[in-house]
Structures are given as structure tokens and as C-alpha cells.
Amino acid sequence: MKVSQKLSVNEVYNIILNNILSLENEIIDLKDSLKRIPSKKIYAKIDNPTFDKSAMDGYGYYDNGNNKFEILDDIVLAGDCKSDLNIPVNSCIRIMTGAMIPKSINRISKFESIKTLKENDKNYIFIKEIEKSNNIIERGSDLKASDLLLDIKPLEAEDISILASNGYSKIEVKKSPKVAIISTGNELVDISKKLELGKIYDSNSHLISNKLKSMNIDYNFYGITKDDYDALNSVVSNALQECDIILVSGGISFGDKDYSGEVFNDLKIKKLCHGVLMKPGKPFYFGIKENYNKAVFGIPGNPFAVLVSFENFIKPYIYNSMGYKYSNVFLKMPLFETYSRNKSNIEEYLPADFIYNENSTFVKLLSYKGSFYMPRDIKALMKIDIGINEIKAHENVKVKII
């Protein structure tokens, strides 16, 4: 089987995003919502804060220009409801951080800005310093009911805190697709087995599964499949019954034992692309099972090629299928050392780390001799566009933080 035409990375990206899955919504407990994606924008149900409250510990009073106030024998603590407490003119009351402000108070002076004194058996405060702020946080000063609370994006711990503070105990999200992971290759050995001569450990399933875990995506690992047509056909058939997205690593090129493309064709997968002008990852495959709402990805077996394929295509596909308009963002940053290559007719991705100094952050290429292993200390992918042979030191390069 031959590829009629290799498409650009951008062309493949557009094909993928034009064929995303259709996923239903579900309601889940807020405590289970980390990395889940809301089905719609979320709006505030209540004002935040819901009452006028003290910004600090101090004394509250009605500011009438006086600088001396009698201390009343009472205190307002956080959690107290004393909004109707009457504070006479020229009197004050102790009030703690976060406490509800009585209506008769319009200013709080922190302890450090006053001094206490006693006259005729009565205790007073004397205002040493008039602060610019009245130290009162007004109701709705952060958010008002019906304000936009959160946009559609994966929920982080901080987002969940915001939702909890607004009274959300449950949230409607997009259902997560279930992903099948299939590793292929006669050379592969599970990490629990003894490594024999000529064999290598399967690392791709661990890379993919942990990438999916970081997105809170469910997956099934179907084990290691030998380079055998019948075996692969059986595994992929089962995966299509049980999962929404099928990821097959290895066997997608054009060698004598590369059966993935043939299996996909015989299982009536509609091929939308097979081959991309990208290094590593040229044999990349994407297809759909029409009328079944299933997607199939074939990715090269080399670990770094798997990473590049996942970041460029699979992650955007999953997120967009879940309603999150995720796109690959490449920053422009200065390169630490000059880079050059012999051929510029392909879009190339290289492993990179960062070097920091007082004035700038530089992109540093990592030692790399091909996509057969995962480079250590990788923090980013450096993108070299078609037509570029050389990038000099301190010139800007495109990088995606991973």
C-alpha cells in the first residue's frame, strides 16, 4: 500500500478537526471534575462576596471626621451575622478579617493605625493614621450573580475552588471518550518480562496512557500485538466495539510486516490521511468509522514520533471533541545555539529544554540522534518550518511547551 500524497501538518490538523467525535453531556460531582470540560460556559449564581466584609482585623466605626471613638464591649467575628448591630456615633467595635460589616459602620482602621487610651474608666481608640482605603470589601466586588465565572476549558484545582465558592456541587460536562491503546511489534516486550537479545521494552503505551491520565481521559490498553494481520485485525475489531478512539502505535509504515493500514482498510475505516510532511511521524494515519462515531489513529512506533504525533494531532482531537477549542500554541523564544539542517523540505520537530539567565530565557536543543528513544529532560518541542535550513543563536524559534 502506497501513499498518494503527503499532506502538510496544517492540512492534516484541519482534516482532523473537521471530523471530531460527537459526545454527549453528563452531570458529575464537583469533586470528580478535575480536568473535565464543562459542556457550556458557567455563570455565577451568587454575588462574591455575598456581603460587605472586613478586609482585616481592626476597629469598625462610622467615619464622621472624628479621630477618637469609644470602644464598645462587643466583637464581630467571621461567620457572625450582625449586620443590624447598631454602633452609636463616635463609638467603635472590634471586627475580625472576613466578618460581616454592620450597616452602621463605613470604615475599619487596622490595629497598627490606632492607639488605645483610657479616660474616665472608658476605653477609646485614637486614629493615628487615616488610611486611603476604608478596608471594607463590598458585596459583589469580585463577581456579581450572572457574571461569567468560567469559560469552556479543562478544569484545574483553582477552577474547582471558584465553583465551590459559588455553590456548585455538581457540574455538567462533556463525556470523556474512551481511548484504546494498542502497541504493535514483534520486537516489543512488556516491562514485566525479561528482556531478550533483539527485543525492546514497550514504552509507547506508557507514554500515551500517562498523557491521557493527565487529561483525565479513560483508556483501555489492549496489550502488545505481534506483527501479524489476523492478530491485529482481531484486537482492532474488539477495540472498535468498546472504545471511541483507537490509537495504534507501530505497523503504519510500508514495510513487509506493517499491517495497520491494511487492517484499517479491511475494517471499513475511511482513510482521511496517511502521510504527513512532518519529521518525525511521516507515516501518520487518521481515519473514521462512518456512522459509528469512531476515530482511528495510526502513529509510528518510535517514542519521540509518538510524542510529536500526540501533541500535534491527538491531543487537539480529543479536546475539540469534548468542546474545548484547543489549538497548538507555539511561542517565539531565542535559540541558545545555532541550529542547521541539510534538508528543508519538511516540517521538523526537535526536543528542547530551556536555559534561564537574568535577562532572558533561551531554547536549548537536547542531544538527539533520531526518534528511536525519548530524549531526557524534554520540556518543549521546537518547530522548524519548511524552507528553513538554519537558525542562528539568539534568533527566535517556535516552541510548544509540553
C-alpha positions as a LaTeX table, in Angstrom:
\begin{tabular}{lrrr}
\hline
Residue & $x$ (\AA) & $y$ (\AA) & $z$ (\AA) \\
\hline
Met1 & 0.00 & 0.00 & 0.00 \\
Lys2 & 1.41 & 3.36 & $-1.02$ \\
Val3 & 0.58 & 6.88 & 0.00 \\
Ser4 & $-0.67$ & 9.01 & $-2.86$ \\
Gln5 & 0.28 & 12.32 & $-1.30$ \\
Lys6 & 1.81 & 13.58 & 1.91 \\
Leu7 & $-0.14$ & 16.49 & 3.35 \\
Ser8 & 1.22 & 19.41 & 5.33 \\
Val9 & 0.89 & 19.41 & 9.13 \\
Asn10 & $-1.68$ & 22.19 & 8.87 \\
Glu11 & $-3.73$ & 20.27 & 6.28 \\
Val12 & $-3.79$ & 17.16 & 8.46 \\
Tyr13 & $-4.67$ & 19.25 & 11.51 \\
Asn14 & $-7.65$ & 20.76 & 9.69 \\
Ile15 & $-8.84$ & 17.34 & 8.45 \\
Ile16 & $-8.74$ & 16.01 & 11.99 \\
Leu17 & $-10.66$ & 18.94 & 13.49 \\
Asn18 & $-13.29$ & 18.70 & 10.77 \\
Asn19 & $-14.05$ & 15.13 & 11.86 \\
Ile20 & $-14.31$ & 15.31 & 15.63 \\
Leu21 & $-16.50$ & 13.00 & 17.69 \\
Ser22 & $-20.00$ & 13.86 & 18.83 \\
Leu23 & $-20.05$ & 13.36 & 22.61 \\
Glu24 & $-22.99$ & 13.61 & 25.00 \\
Asn25 & $-23.14$ & 15.60 & 28.23 \\
Glu26 & $-23.28$ & 14.22 & 31.75 \\
Ile27 & $-23.63$ & 15.64 & 35.24 \\
Ile28 & $-20.88$ & 14.79 & 37.73 \\
Asp29 & $-19.94$ & 15.72 & 41.29 \\
Leu30 & $-17.68$ & 18.73 & 41.53 \\
Lys31 & $-15.13$ & 16.66 & 43.47 \\
Asp32 & $-14.67$ & 14.47 & 40.37 \\
Ser33 & $-14.31$ & 17.30 & 37.87 \\
Leu34 & $-10.52$ & 17.79 & 37.72 \\
Lys35 & $-9.50$ & 18.17 & 34.04 \\
Arg36 & $-13.07$ & 17.60 & 32.91 \\
Ile37 & $-14.52$ & 20.06 & 30.40 \\
Pro38 & $-17.78$ & 21.94 & 31.08 \\
Ser39 & $-20.41$ & 21.47 & 28.39 \\
Lys40 & $-21.10$ & 25.22 & 28.39 \\
Lys41 & $-19.89$ & 28.44 & 29.93 \\
Ile42 & $-20.53$ & 28.69 & 33.65 \\
Tyr43 & $-22.05$ & 31.80 & 35.24 \\
Ala44 & $-22.04$ & 32.98 & 38.83 \\
Lys45 & $-25.11$ & 32.05 & 40.86 \\
Ile46 & $-24.38$ & 34.46 & 43.70 \\
Asp47 & $-22.51$ & 37.67 & 44.38 \\
Asn48 & $-18.95$ & 37.22 & 45.56 \\
Pro49 & $-18.59$ & 38.16 & 48.30 \\
Thr50 & $-22.24$ & 37.78 & 49.29 \\
Phe51 & $-22.00$ & 40.52 & 51.93 \\
Asp52 & $-19.86$ & 43.54 & 52.84 \\
Lys53 & $-16.95$ & 42.20 & 54.87 \\
Ser54 & $-13.86$ & 43.31 & 56.70 \\
Ala55 & $-10.57$ & 43.19 & 54.82 \\
Met56 & $-8.54$ & 42.95 & 58.05 \\
Asp57 & $-8.58$ & 42.82 & 61.83 \\
Gly58 & $-9.29$ & 46.20 & 63.37 \\
Tyr59 & $-11.93$ & 48.55 & 64.74 \\
Gly60 & $-15.07$ & 49.46 & 62.83 \\
Tyr61 & $-16.92$ & 52.75 & 63.16 \\
Tyr62 & $-18.93$ & 55.36 & 61.30 \\
Asp63 & $-16.42$ & 57.85 & 59.89 \\
Asn64 & $-17.68$ & 61.36 & 60.61 \\
Gly65 & $-14.30$ & 63.08 & 60.61 \\
Asn66 & $-13.64$ & 62.41 & 64.27 \\
Asn67 & $-10.42$ & 60.66 & 65.30 \\
Lys68 & $-11.46$ & 59.39 & 68.72 \\
Phe69 & $-14.01$ & 56.61 & 69.29 \\
Glu70 & $-15.27$ & 54.84 & 72.38 \\
Ile71 & $-14.66$ & 51.06 & 72.29 \\
Leu72 & $-17.83$ & 49.06 & 72.81 \\
Asp73 & $-17.71$ & 45.77 & 74.68 \\
Asp74 & $-18.52$ & 43.55 & 71.70 \\
Ile75 & $-16.74$ & 41.89 & 68.78 \\
Val76 & $-17.75$ & 40.81 & 65.28 \\
Leu77 & $-16.15$ & 37.55 & 64.17 \\
Ala78 & $-16.07$ & 35.84 & 60.77 \\
Gly79 & $-19.29$ & 33.86 & 60.50 \\
Asp80 & $-21.30$ & 36.19 & 62.74 \\
Cys81 & $-24.45$ & 37.75 & 61.32 \\
Lys82 & $-24.59$ & 41.19 & 62.99 \\
Ser83 & $-25.49$ & 43.39 & 60.03 \\
Asp84 & $-28.22$ & 45.14 & 62.09 \\
Leu85 & $-25.95$ & 45.78 & 65.07 \\
Asn86 & $-26.23$ & 49.47 & 65.97 \\
Ile87 & $-22.92$ & 51.22 & 66.57 \\
Pro88 & $-23.58$ & 54.68 & 68.08 \\
Val89 & $-21.87$ & 57.73 & 66.62 \\
Asn90 & $-18.33$ & 58.21 & 67.98 \\
Ser91 & $-18.22$ & 54.56 & 69.08 \\
Cys92 & $-16.39$ & 51.59 & 67.58 \\
Ile93 & $-16.28$ & 47.83 & 67.80 \\
Arg94 & $-13.62$ & 45.22 & 67.26 \\
Ile95 & $-14.10$ & 43.35 & 63.98 \\
Met96 & $-12.10$ & 40.49 & 62.51 \\
Thr97 & $-10.97$ & 39.69 & 58.96 \\
Gly98 & $-13.78$ & 38.29 & 56.82 \\
Ala99 & $-16.52$ & 39.32 & 59.26 \\
Met100 & $-19.82$ & 40.78 & 58.01 \\
Ile101 & $-19.90$ & 44.57 & 58.35 \\
Pro102 & $-22.73$ & 46.03 & 60.47 \\
Lys103 & $-24.72$ & 48.59 & 58.45 \\
Ser104 & $-23.78$ & 51.36 & 60.87 \\
Ile105 & $-20.06$ & 51.02 & 60.01 \\
Asn106 & $-18.40$ & 52.63 & 56.99 \\
Arg107 & $-14.72$ & 52.33 & 57.90 \\
Ile108 & $-12.32$ & 49.93 & 59.59 \\
Ser109 & $-8.97$ & 51.01 & 60.97 \\
Lys110 & $-6.38$ & 48.29 & 61.37 \\
Phe111 & $-4.81$ & 47.80 & 64.77 \\
Glu112 & $-1.49$ & 49.20 & 63.58 \\
Ser113 & $-3.01$ & 52.59 & 62.67 \\
Ile114 & $-4.59$ & 53.29 & 66.05 \\
Lys115 & $-3.60$ & 53.57 & 69.68 \\
Thr116 & $-5.80$ & 52.82 & 72.67 \\
Leu117 & $-6.27$ & 55.04 & 75.66 \\
Lys118 & $-8.42$ & 55.14 & 78.80 \\
Glu119 & $-10.35$ & 58.14 & 80.11 \\
Asn120 & $-12.83$ & 58.16 & 82.97 \\
Asp121 & $-12.97$ & 54.37 & 83.06 \\
Lys122 & $-13.82$ & 54.20 & 79.39 \\
Asn123 & $-11.64$ & 52.76 & 76.62 \\
Tyr124 & $-11.06$ & 54.66 & 73.38 \\
Ile125 & $-9.15$ & 54.37 & 70.16 \\
Phe126 & $-7.29$ & 57.29 & 68.71 \\
Ile127 & $-6.71$ & 57.25 & 64.95 \\
Lys128 & $-3.01$ & 57.86 & 64.35 \\
Glu129 & $-3.20$ & 57.40 & 60.57 \\
Ile130 & $-6.12$ & 57.84 & 58.17 \\
Glu131 & $-5.78$ & 55.11 & 55.55 \\
Lys132 & $-6.76$ & 55.64 & 51.92 \\
Ser133 & $-8.90$ & 52.51 & 51.94 \\
Asn134 & $-11.85$ & 52.03 & 54.23 \\
Asn135 & $-10.79$ & 48.37 & 54.47 \\
Ile136 & $-14.27$ & 47.14 & 53.57 \\
Ile137 & $-14.74$ & 44.58 & 50.76 \\
Glu138 & $-18.10$ & 45.38 & 49.22 \\
Arg139 & $-20.67$ & 42.79 & 48.23 \\
Gly140 & $-20.21$ & 41.65 & 44.61 \\
Ser141 & $-16.87$ & 43.48 & 44.24 \\
Asp142 & $-15.26$ & 40.32 & 42.86 \\
Leu143 & $-18.20$ & 38.85 & 40.93 \\
Lys144 & $-21.86$ & 39.60 & 40.64 \\
Ala145 & $-24.55$ & 36.99 & 40.11 \\
Ser146 & $-24.84$ & 36.20 & 36.36 \\
Asp147 & $-21.23$ & 37.29 & 35.64 \\
Leu148 & $-19.17$ & 34.82 & 33.59 \\
Leu149 & $-17.46$ & 32.52 & 36.05 \\
Leu150 & $-15.57$ & 30.06 & 33.83 \\
Asp151 & $-15.19$ & 29.50 & 30.11 \\
Ile152 & $-15.13$ & 26.09 & 28.43 \\
Lys153 & $-11.75$ & 24.57 & 29.27 \\
Pro154 & $-10.26$ & 21.73 & 31.33 \\
Leu155 & $-10.97$ & 22.44 & 34.98 \\
Glu156 & $-7.96$ & 22.93 & 37.22 \\
Ala157 & $-7.93$ & 22.76 & 41.02 \\
Glu158 & $-8.21$ & 26.56 & 41.16 \\
Asp159 & $-11.28$ & 26.49 & 38.92 \\
Ile160 & $-12.92$ & 23.89 & 41.13 \\
Ser161 & $-12.28$ & 26.14 & 44.13 \\
Ile162 & $-14.04$ & 29.00 & 42.32 \\
Leu163 & $-17.02$ & 26.79 & 41.52 \\
Ala164 & $-17.22$ & 25.55 & 45.10 \\
Ser165 & $-17.13$ & 29.11 & 46.43 \\
Asn166 & $-20.09$ & 29.85 & 44.16 \\
Gly167 & $-22.17$ & 26.98 & 45.45 \\
Tyr168 & $-21.73$ & 24.46 & 42.65 \\
Ser169 & $-21.81$ & 20.89 & 43.97 \\
Lys170 & $-22.40$ & 19.29 & 40.56 \\
Ile171 & $-21.44$ & 20.35 & 37.07 \\
Glu172 & $-22.47$ & 19.41 & 33.54 \\
Val173 & $-19.51$ & 18.28 & 31.44 \\
Lys174 & $-18.82$ & 16.57 & 28.15 \\
Lys175 & $-18.45$ & 12.84 & 28.44 \\
Ser176 & $-14.87$ & 11.70 & 28.07 \\
Pro177 & $-14.13$ & 9.50 & 25.07 \\
Lys178 & $-12.74$ & 6.07 & 25.85 \\
Val179 & $-9.41$ & 5.54 & 24.13 \\
Ala180 & $-7.93$ & 2.22 & 23.03 \\
Ile181 & $-4.14$ & 1.87 & 23.18 \\
Ile182 & $-2.61$ & $-0.84$ & 21.01 \\
Ser183 & 1.15 & $-1.39$ & 20.77 \\
Thr184 & 2.39 & $-3.44$ & 17.83 \\
Gly185 & 5.72 & $-5.04$ & 17.01 \\
Asn186 & 7.47 & $-8.41$ & 17.23 \\
Glu187 & 10.34 & $-6.65$ & 18.96 \\
Leu188 & 8.26 & $-5.36$ & 21.88 \\
Val189 & 8.36 & $-6.85$ & 25.37 \\
Asp190 & 6.23 & $-5.87$ & 28.37 \\
Ile191 & 8.23 & $-4.19$ & 31.12 \\
Ser192 & 7.32 & $-7.04$ & 33.49 \\
Lys193 & 9.19 & $-9.55$ & 31.29 \\
Lys194 & 12.86 & $-10.36$ & 30.92 \\
Leu195 & 14.46 & $-8.50$ & 28.01 \\
Glu196 & 15.91 & $-10.91$ & 25.46 \\
Leu197 & 18.51 & $-10.10$ & 22.84 \\
Gly198 & 16.97 & $-8.23$ & 19.91 \\
Lys199 & 13.94 & $-7.09$ & 21.91 \\
Ile200 & 12.98 & $-3.71$ & 23.36 \\
Tyr201 & 10.60 & $-2.74$ & 26.11 \\
Asp202 & 7.24 & $-1.27$ & 25.16 \\
Ser203 & 7.38 & 2.37 & 26.27 \\
Asn204 & 4.78 & 3.86 & 23.92 \\
Ser205 & 1.78 & 2.52 & 25.84 \\
His206 & 3.15 & 4.13 & 29.00 \\
Leu207 & 3.74 & 7.46 & 27.25 \\
Ile208 & 0.24 & 7.53 & 25.75 \\
Ser209 & $-1.57$ & 6.26 & 28.85 \\
Asn210 & 0.06 & 8.85 & 31.08 \\
Lys211 & $-0.63$ & 11.63 & 28.60 \\
Leu212 & $-4.28$ & 10.56 & 28.71 \\
Lys213 & $-4.23$ & 10.36 & 32.52 \\
Ser214 & $-3.00$ & 13.95 & 32.66 \\
Met215 & $-6.13$ & 14.89 & 30.67 \\
Asn216 & $-8.40$ & 12.68 & 32.84 \\
Ile217 & $-9.30$ & 10.54 & 29.80 \\
Asp218 & $-10.33$ & 6.89 & 30.23 \\
Tyr219 & $-8.41$ & 4.29 & 28.25 \\
Asn220 & $-8.09$ & 0.55 & 27.70 \\
Phe221 & $-4.70$ & $-0.96$ & 26.98 \\
Tyr222 & $-5.05$ & $-3.95$ & 24.68 \\
Gly223 & $-1.53$ & $-5.17$ & 25.23 \\
Ile224 & 1.24 & $-5.83$ & 22.75 \\
Thr225 & 0.18 & $-7.25$ & 19.38 \\
Lys226 & 2.64 & $-9.10$ & 17.17 \\
Asp227 & 3.23 & $-8.08$ & 13.54 \\
Asp228 & 0.50 & $-10.40$ & 12.35 \\
Tyr229 & $-2.52$ & $-9.42$ & 10.24 \\
Asp230 & $-5.05$ & $-11.71$ & 11.94 \\
Ala231 & $-3.92$ & $-10.82$ & 15.46 \\
Leu232 & $-4.06$ & $-7.08$ & 14.77 \\
Asn233 & $-7.40$ & $-7.36$ & 12.97 \\
Ser234 & $-8.90$ & $-9.12$ & 15.99 \\
Val235 & $-7.57$ & $-6.59$ & 18.50 \\
Val236 & $-8.66$ & $-3.54$ & 16.49 \\
Ser237 & $-12.10$ & $-5.11$ & 15.90 \\
Asn238 & $-12.56$ & $-5.55$ & 19.65 \\
Ala239 & $-11.33$ & $-2.03$ & 20.34 \\
Leu240 & $-13.82$ & $-0.58$ & 17.86 \\
Gln241 & $-16.62$ & $-2.28$ & 19.78 \\
Glu242 & $-15.51$ & $-0.95$ & 23.16 \\
Cys243 & $-13.83$ & 2.42 & 22.58 \\
Asp244 & $-14.37$ & 5.72 & 20.79 \\
Ile245 & $-10.81$ & 6.47 & 19.71 \\
Ile246 & $-8.31$ & 3.82 & 18.61 \\
Leu247 & $-4.58$ & 4.56 & 18.89 \\
Val248 & $-2.30$ & 2.03 & 17.23 \\
Ser249 & 1.44 & 2.62 & 17.58 \\
Gly250 & 3.65 & 0.89 & 15.05 \\
Gly251 & 2.96 & $-1.02$ & 11.86 \\
Ile252 & 1.72 & 2.05 & 10.00 \\
Ser253 & 4.65 & 2.48 & 7.61 \\
Phe254 & 5.15 & 0.42 & 4.44 \\
Gly255 & 7.39 & $-2.47$ & 5.41 \\
Asp256 & 6.67 & $-6.15$ & 4.84 \\
Lys257 & 5.25 & $-6.56$ & 8.35 \\
Asp258 & 3.38 & $-3.26$ & 8.62 \\
Tyr259 & $-0.26$ & $-4.37$ & 8.67 \\
Ser260 & $-2.06$ & $-1.47$ & 10.38 \\
Gly261 & $-3.11$ & 0.30 & 7.20 \\
Glu262 & $-4.34$ & $-2.94$ & 5.62 \\
Val263 & $-6.32$ & $-3.85$ & 8.76 \\
Phe264 & $-7.92$ & $-0.41$ & 8.90 \\
Asn265 & $-8.97$ & $-0.68$ & 5.27 \\
Asp266 & $-10.47$ & $-4.15$ & 5.71 \\
Leu267 & $-12.41$ & $-2.99$ & 8.78 \\
Lys268 & $-14.06$ & $-0.29$ & 6.66 \\
Ile269 & $-12.21$ & 2.60 & 8.26 \\
Lys270 & $-12.49$ & 5.61 & 5.96 \\
Lys271 & $-8.94$ & 6.85 & 5.45 \\
Leu272 & $-8.75$ & 10.64 & 5.61 \\
Cys273 & $-4.97$ & 10.95 & 5.61 \\
His274 & $-1.95$ & 8.67 & 5.58 \\
Gly275 & 1.32 & 10.51 & 5.39 \\
Val276 & 2.28 & 13.97 & 6.59 \\
Leu277 & 5.19 & 16.26 & 5.80 \\
Met278 & 6.42 & 16.04 & 9.38 \\
Lys279 & 9.61 & 14.70 & 10.92 \\
Pro280 & 9.32 & 12.55 & 12.92 \\
Gly281 & 5.96 & 11.00 & 12.18 \\
Lys282 & 5.69 & 10.94 & 8.38 \\
Pro283 & 3.55 & 7.75 & 8.16 \\
Phe284 & 0.85 & 9.24 & 10.45 \\
Tyr285 & $-2.67$ & 7.89 & 9.73 \\
Phe286 & $-6.13$ & 9.19 & 10.56 \\
Gly287 & $-9.49$ & 7.68 & 9.65 \\
Ile288 & $-13.05$ & 7.41 & 10.86 \\
Lys289 & $-15.59$ & 4.62 & 11.16 \\
Glu290 & $-18.51$ & 6.28 & 9.45 \\
Asn291 & $-21.92$ & 6.15 & 11.17 \\
Tyr292 & $-20.25$ & 4.71 & 14.28 \\
Asn293 & $-18.73$ & 7.91 & 15.74 \\
Lys294 & $-15.30$ & 6.29 & 15.98 \\
Ala295 & $-11.84$ & 7.62 & 15.13 \\
Val296 & $-8.67$ & 5.67 & 14.34 \\
Phe297 & $-5.12$ & 6.96 & 14.59 \\
Gly298 & $-2.08$ & 5.10 & 13.34 \\
Ile299 & 1.16 & 6.51 & 14.68 \\
Pro300 & 4.78 & 5.47 & 14.07 \\
Gly301 & 6.32 & 3.21 & 16.68 \\
Asn302 & 9.30 & 5.35 & 17.62 \\
Pro303 & 8.76 & 7.02 & 21.01 \\
Phe304 & 9.62 & 10.60 & 20.06 \\
Ala305 & 7.46 & 10.29 & 16.94 \\
Val306 & 4.62 & 9.14 & 19.21 \\
Leu307 & 5.07 & 12.23 & 21.38 \\
Val308 & 5.09 & 14.60 & 18.39 \\
Ser309 & 2.02 & 12.93 & 16.88 \\
Phe310 & 0.16 & 13.04 & 20.18 \\
Glu311 & 0.91 & 16.72 & 20.81 \\
Asn312 & 0.26 & 17.86 & 17.24 \\
Phe313 & $-2.85$ & 15.84 & 16.42 \\
Ile314 & $-4.28$ & 13.52 & 19.06 \\
Lys315 & $-4.49$ & 15.94 & 21.99 \\
Pro316 & $-6.22$ & 18.63 & 19.87 \\
Tyr317 & $-8.60$ & 15.99 & 18.52 \\
Ile318 & $-9.63$ & 14.75 & 21.96 \\
Tyr319 & $-10.05$ & 18.23 & 23.42 \\
Asn320 & $-12.03$ & 19.57 & 20.47 \\
Ser321 & $-14.27$ & 16.51 & 20.52 \\
Met322 & $-15.06$ & 17.49 & 24.11 \\
Gly323 & $-15.99$ & 21.05 & 23.13 \\
Tyr324 & $-12.75$ & 22.74 & 24.17 \\
Lys325 & $-11.36$ & 24.86 & 21.33 \\
Tyr326 & $-7.80$ & 23.75 & 21.93 \\
Ser327 & $-5.14$ & 24.67 & 19.41 \\
Asn328 & $-1.40$ & 24.13 & 19.27 \\
Val329 & 0.29 & 27.26 & 20.61 \\
Phe330 & 3.90 & 27.88 & 19.65 \\
Leu331 & 5.79 & 30.62 & 21.44 \\
Lys332 & 8.65 & 32.58 & 19.91 \\
Met333 & 11.77 & 32.41 & 22.02 \\
Pro334 & 15.51 & 32.95 & 21.36 \\
Leu335 & 17.60 & 29.89 & 20.49 \\
Phe336 & 20.69 & 29.34 & 22.64 \\
Glu337 & 22.97 & 27.88 & 19.95 \\
Thr338 & 22.88 & 27.93 & 16.15 \\
Tyr339 & 20.97 & 25.09 & 14.51 \\
Ser340 & 21.27 & 23.96 & 10.90 \\
Arg341 & 19.99 & 21.08 & 8.78 \\
Asn342 & 20.70 & 19.75 & 5.31 \\
Lys343 & 17.13 & 19.40 & 4.01 \\
Ser344 & 14.39 & 21.95 & 4.47 \\
Asn345 & 11.55 & 20.29 & 2.56 \\
Ile346 & 9.77 & 19.00 & 5.67 \\
Glu347 & 8.38 & 20.44 & 8.90 \\
Glu348 & 10.64 & 19.17 & 11.66 \\
Tyr349 & 10.21 & 18.88 & 15.43 \\
Leu350 & 13.11 & 18.65 & 17.83 \\
Pro351 & 13.31 & 18.05 & 21.60 \\
Ala352 & 14.17 & 21.12 & 23.64 \\
Asp353 & 14.74 & 22.39 & 27.15 \\
Phe354 & 15.19 & 25.91 & 28.49 \\
Ile355 & 18.17 & 27.85 & 29.80 \\
Tyr356 & 17.46 & 30.73 & 32.14 \\
Asn357 & 19.58 & 33.75 & 32.97 \\
Glu358 & 18.89 & 37.15 & 34.49 \\
Asn359 & 17.87 & 38.75 & 31.21 \\
Ser360 & 16.19 & 36.09 & 29.13 \\
Thr361 & 15.04 & 32.52 & 28.66 \\
Phe362 & 16.67 & 30.58 & 25.83 \\
Val363 & 15.62 & 27.44 & 23.99 \\
Lys364 & 18.25 & 24.73 & 24.17 \\
Leu365 & 18.17 & 21.74 & 21.82 \\
Leu366 & 18.69 & 18.41 & 23.52 \\
Ser367 & 21.04 & 15.71 & 22.33 \\
Tyr368 & 19.06 & 13.87 & 19.68 \\
Lys369 & 20.01 & 11.20 & 17.15 \\
Gly370 & 16.58 & 10.23 & 15.85 \\
Ser371 & 13.14 & 9.31 & 17.11 \\
Phe372 & 14.03 & 5.85 & 18.40 \\
Tyr373 & 14.19 & 6.94 & 22.04 \\
Met374 & 12.70 & 9.63 & 24.26 \\
Pro375 & 15.22 & 12.41 & 25.00 \\
Arg376 & 15.82 & 13.12 & 28.66 \\
Asp377 & 14.82 & 16.49 & 30.22 \\
Ile378 & 12.47 & 17.34 & 27.36 \\
Lys379 & 10.27 & 20.34 & 28.18 \\
Ala380 & 9.22 & 21.53 & 24.73 \\
Leu381 & 9.02 & 20.78 & 21.01 \\
Met382 & 10.98 & 23.09 & 18.74 \\
Lys383 & 9.35 & 23.53 & 15.34 \\
Ile384 & 11.37 & 24.13 & 12.17 \\
Asp385 & 9.20 & 25.26 & 9.28 \\
Ile386 & 9.57 & 24.09 & 5.70 \\
Gly387 & 12.13 & 26.22 & 3.84 \\
Ile388 & 14.34 & 26.96 & 6.86 \\
Asn389 & 17.85 & 25.50 & 6.83 \\
Glu390 & 19.44 & 27.45 & 9.66 \\
Ile391 & 18.50 & 29.38 & 12.77 \\
Lys392 & 21.30 & 31.37 & 14.33 \\
Ala393 & 21.99 & 31.70 & 18.02 \\
His394 & 19.67 & 34.22 & 19.74 \\
Glu395 & 17.26 & 34.28 & 16.81 \\
Asn396 & 13.67 & 33.41 & 17.68 \\
Val397 & 12.38 & 29.87 & 17.19 \\
Lys398 & 8.90 & 28.40 & 17.60 \\
Val399 & 8.42 & 26.19 & 20.64 \\
Lys400 & 5.49 & 24.38 & 22.21 \\
Ile401 & 5.75 & 23.73 & 25.94 \\
Ile402 & 4.65 & 20.17 & 26.74 \\
\hline
\end{tabular}
